[in-house]
Amino acid sequence: MENGAARTAPAVIVAIDGPSGTGKSSTSKAVAAQLGLSYLDTGAQYRAITWWMVSNGIDITDPTAIADAAGKAEIVSGTDPANPTISVDGVDVAGPIRTQEVTSKVSAVSAVPEVRARITELQRSLAAEAEHGIVVEGRDIGTTVLPDADLKIFLTASPEARAAAAAAS
């Protein structure tokens, strides 16, 4: 190194995609922790915006109402793989976003293009800001959200492994 300058590795972006029940979250957290990278659970962001809409009386059956509200919530995702956090308007929603009520409505909310655009923007921003790099897991990460990721993984599991994982959770 010339003049005593420290050499820094470029930030790496790892995209892990695949169907639910394949171990994306567990694998992504472990990879991020092992490599000293940040971690982002994109599904939690969709759950968070759904929780906000339900909590604020937005009609989940009305795509126009969902679209109109898409930009109103302030969603903050913590990226520590050992303790990923998610808050909406300053409220910790890590627990509430995992309720059956939110789970049953997240597909309707996430199908609205304005919601997808908003959350995709958040995801790209977090990936760009990750100082040492980040592991981002969720649907469409390697194809739509971060098509230029340094490493793209599509994680699959046998039906038996998926059933065992579902039974364990």
CSV table of C-alpha atoms in Angstrom, one decimal:
chain,number,residue,atom,x,y,z
A,1,MET,CA,0.0,0.0,0.0
A,2,GLU,CA,1.3,3.4,-0.9
A,3,ASN,CA,1.5,6.2,1.7
A,4,GLY,CA,0.1,3.8,4.3
A,5,ALA,CA,-3.4,3.9,2.8
A,6,ALA,CA,-5.6,1.1,4.0
A,7,ARG,CA,-7.1,-1.2,1.4
A,8,THR,CA,-10.8,-1.6,1.6
A,9,ALA,CA,-12.8,-4.2,-0.1
A,10,PRO,CA,-15.8,-3.0,-2.2
A,11,ALA,CA,-19.2,-3.5,-0.7
A,12,VAL,CA,-20.8,-6.8,-2.0
A,13,ILE,CA,-24.4,-7.3,-2.6
A,14,VAL,CA,-25.8,-10.8,-2.3
A,15,ALA,CA,-29.4,-11.5,-3.4
A,16,ILE,CA,-31.1,-14.6,-2.1
A,17,ASP,CA,-34.4,-15.4,-3.8
A,18,GLY,CA,-36.8,-18.4,-3.8
A,19,PRO,CA,-40.2,-19.6,-2.7
A,20,SER,CA,-41.3,-19.4,0.9
A,21,GLY,CA,-40.3,-22.2,3.2
A,22,THR,CA,-36.9,-22.8,1.6
A,23,GLY,CA,-34.8,-21.3,4.4
A,24,LYS,CA,-34.1,-18.0,2.8
A,25,SER,CA,-34.2,-16.1,6.1
A,26,SER,CA,-32.0,-18.5,8.2
A,27,THR,CA,-29.5,-18.9,5.4
A,28,SER,CA,-29.4,-15.1,4.7
A,29,LYS,CA,-28.8,-14.2,8.3
A,30,ALA,CA,-26.1,-16.8,8.7
A,31,VAL,CA,-24.3,-15.8,5.5
A,32,ALA,CA,-24.5,-12.1,6.5
A,33,ALA,CA,-23.2,-12.8,10.0
A,34,GLN,CA,-20.4,-15.0,8.8
A,35,LEU,CA,-19.2,-12.5,6.2
A,36,GLY,CA,-19.7,-9.4,8.4
A,37,LEU,CA,-22.4,-8.0,6.1
A,38,SER,CA,-25.7,-6.3,6.7
A,39,TYR,CA,-28.9,-8.2,6.3
A,40,LEU,CA,-32.3,-7.2,4.9
A,41,ASP,CA,-35.6,-9.2,5.2
A,42,THR,CA,-37.7,-7.6,2.4
A,43,GLY,CA,-40.7,-9.6,3.3
A,44,ALA,CA,-40.8,-7.7,6.7
A,45,GLN,CA,-41.0,-4.5,4.7
A,46,TYR,CA,-44.1,-5.7,2.9
A,47,ARG,CA,-45.6,-6.9,6.2
A,48,ALA,CA,-44.8,-3.5,7.8
A,49,ILE,CA,-46.6,-1.5,5.2
A,50,THR,CA,-49.5,-3.9,5.4
A,51,TRP,CA,-49.6,-3.5,9.2
A,52,TRP,CA,-49.6,0.3,8.8
A,53,MET,CA,-52.5,0.1,6.3
A,54,VAL,CA,-54.6,-2.2,8.5
A,55,SER,CA,-53.8,0.0,11.6
A,56,ASN,CA,-54.8,3.1,9.7
A,57,GLY,CA,-58.1,1.8,8.3
A,58,ILE,CA,-57.0,1.6,4.7
A,59,ASP,CA,-59.4,-0.6,2.7
A,60,ILE,CA,-57.2,-3.6,1.8
A,61,THR,CA,-59.7,-4.6,-0.9
A,62,ASP,CA,-59.4,-1.2,-2.7
A,63,PRO,CA,-56.2,-1.0,-4.8
A,64,THR,CA,-56.7,2.7,-5.3
A,65,ALA,CA,-56.8,3.4,-1.6
A,66,ILE,CA,-53.7,1.2,-1.1
A,67,ALA,CA,-51.9,3.1,-3.9
A,68,ASP,CA,-52.9,6.5,-2.4
A,69,ALA,CA,-51.5,5.5,1.0
A,70,ALA,CA,-48.3,3.7,-0.3
A,71,GLY,CA,-46.0,6.6,0.5
A,72,LYS,CA,-47.3,7.7,3.8
A,73,ALA,CA,-45.7,5.3,6.3
A,74,GLU,CA,-42.1,5.8,7.4
A,75,ILE,CA,-40.5,2.3,7.3
A,76,VAL,CA,-37.1,1.8,8.9
A,77,SER,CA,-35.4,-1.6,8.5
A,78,GLY,CA,-32.5,-2.5,10.8
A,79,THR,CA,-29.8,-4.5,9.0
A,80,ASP,CA,-28.0,-6.3,11.9
A,81,PRO,CA,-28.2,-10.0,11.0
A,82,ALA,CA,-28.1,-10.9,14.7
A,83,ASN,CA,-31.0,-8.6,15.5
A,84,PRO,CA,-32.9,-7.4,12.4
A,85,THR,CA,-35.5,-4.7,13.4
A,86,ILE,CA,-38.4,-3.1,11.6
A,87,SER,CA,-40.3,0.0,12.6
A,88,VAL,CA,-43.1,2.0,11.2
A,89,ASP,CA,-43.5,5.7,12.1
A,90,GLY,CA,-41.1,5.0,15.0
A,91,VAL,CA,-43.1,2.0,16.4
A,92,ASP,CA,-41.4,-1.4,16.6
A,93,VAL,CA,-43.5,-3.7,14.6
A,94,ALA,CA,-41.4,-6.8,14.5
A,95,GLY,CA,-44.1,-8.8,16.5
A,96,PRO,CA,-47.3,-7.3,15.1
A,97,ILE,CA,-46.2,-7.9,11.4
A,98,ARG,CA,-46.2,-11.6,12.1
A,99,THR,CA,-49.9,-11.9,13.1
A,100,GLN,CA,-52.3,-13.9,11.0
A,101,GLU,CA,-54.3,-10.7,10.2
A,102,VAL,CA,-51.2,-9.1,8.5
A,103,THR,CA,-50.2,-12.4,6.9
A,104,SER,CA,-53.7,-12.8,5.3
A,105,LYS,CA,-53.5,-9.3,3.8
A,106,VAL,CA,-49.9,-8.8,2.7
A,107,SER,CA,-50.5,-10.4,-0.7
A,108,ALA,CA,-53.2,-7.9,-1.6
A,109,VAL,CA,-51.1,-4.9,-0.5
A,110,SER,CA,-47.9,-6.1,-2.1
A,111,ALA,CA,-49.7,-6.7,-5.4
A,112,VAL,CA,-50.3,-2.9,-5.8
A,113,PRO,CA,-47.7,-1.4,-8.2
A,114,GLU,CA,-47.3,1.8,-6.1
A,115,VAL,CA,-46.5,-0.3,-3.0
A,116,ARG,CA,-44.0,-2.5,-4.9
A,117,ALA,CA,-42.3,0.7,-6.3
A,118,ARG,CA,-42.1,2.2,-2.8
A,119,ILE,CA,-40.7,-0.9,-1.1
A,120,THR,CA,-38.3,-1.6,-4.0
A,121,GLU,CA,-36.9,2.0,-3.7
A,122,LEU,CA,-36.3,1.4,0.1
A,123,GLN,CA,-34.6,-1.9,-0.7
A,124,ARG,CA,-32.3,-0.4,-3.3
A,125,SER,CA,-31.5,2.5,-1.0
A,126,LEU,CA,-30.5,0.2,1.9
A,127,ALA,CA,-28.4,-1.9,-0.5
A,128,ALA,CA,-26.6,1.1,-1.8
A,129,GLU,CA,-25.9,2.5,1.7
A,130,ALA,CA,-24.5,-0.8,3.1
A,131,GLU,CA,-20.9,0.2,3.9
A,132,HIS,CA,-19.4,-3.4,3.8
A,133,GLY,CA,-22.2,-5.0,1.8
A,134,ILE,CA,-25.5,-6.7,2.4
A,135,VAL,CA,-27.4,-9.9,2.0
A,136,VAL,CA,-30.9,-9.2,0.8
A,137,GLU,CA,-33.5,-11.9,0.8
A,138,GLY,CA,-37.0,-12.1,-0.6
A,139,ARG,CA,-39.0,-12.5,-3.7
A,140,ASP,CA,-37.7,-11.0,-7.0
A,141,ILE,CA,-34.6,-9.7,-5.4
A,142,GLY,CA,-32.1,-11.0,-8.0
A,143,THR,CA,-34.3,-10.3,-11.0
A,144,THR,CA,-36.2,-7.1,-10.3
A,145,VAL,CA,-34.9,-5.3,-7.2
A,146,LEU,CA,-31.2,-5.8,-7.5
A,147,PRO,CA,-30.5,-7.3,-10.9
A,148,ASP,CA,-26.9,-6.2,-10.8
A,149,ALA,CA,-26.2,-7.9,-7.4
A,150,ASP,CA,-22.7,-9.4,-7.2
A,151,LEU,CA,-24.0,-12.8,-6.3
A,152,LYS,CA,-27.5,-14.1,-6.9
A,153,ILE,CA,-28.8,-17.3,-5.3
A,154,PHE,CA,-32.1,-18.9,-5.9
A,155,LEU,CA,-32.7,-21.2,-2.9
A,156,THR,CA,-35.0,-24.2,-3.3
A,157,ALA,CA,-35.9,-27.1,-1.0
A,158,SER,CA,-37.7,-30.4,-1.5
A,159,PRO,CA,-41.4,-30.5,-0.5
A,160,GLU,CA,-40.4,-32.7,2.4
A,161,ALA,CA,-37.9,-30.1,3.7
A,162,ARG,CA,-40.4,-27.3,3.3
A,163,ALA,CA,-43.1,-29.3,5.1
A,164,ALA,CA,-40.6,-30.0,8.0
A,165,ALA,CA,-39.7,-26.3,8.2
A,166,ALA,CA,-43.4,-25.3,8.3
A,167,ALA,CA,-44.1,-27.8,11.0
A,168,ALA,CA,-41.2,-26.5,13.1
A,169,SER,CA,-42.3,-22.9,13.0
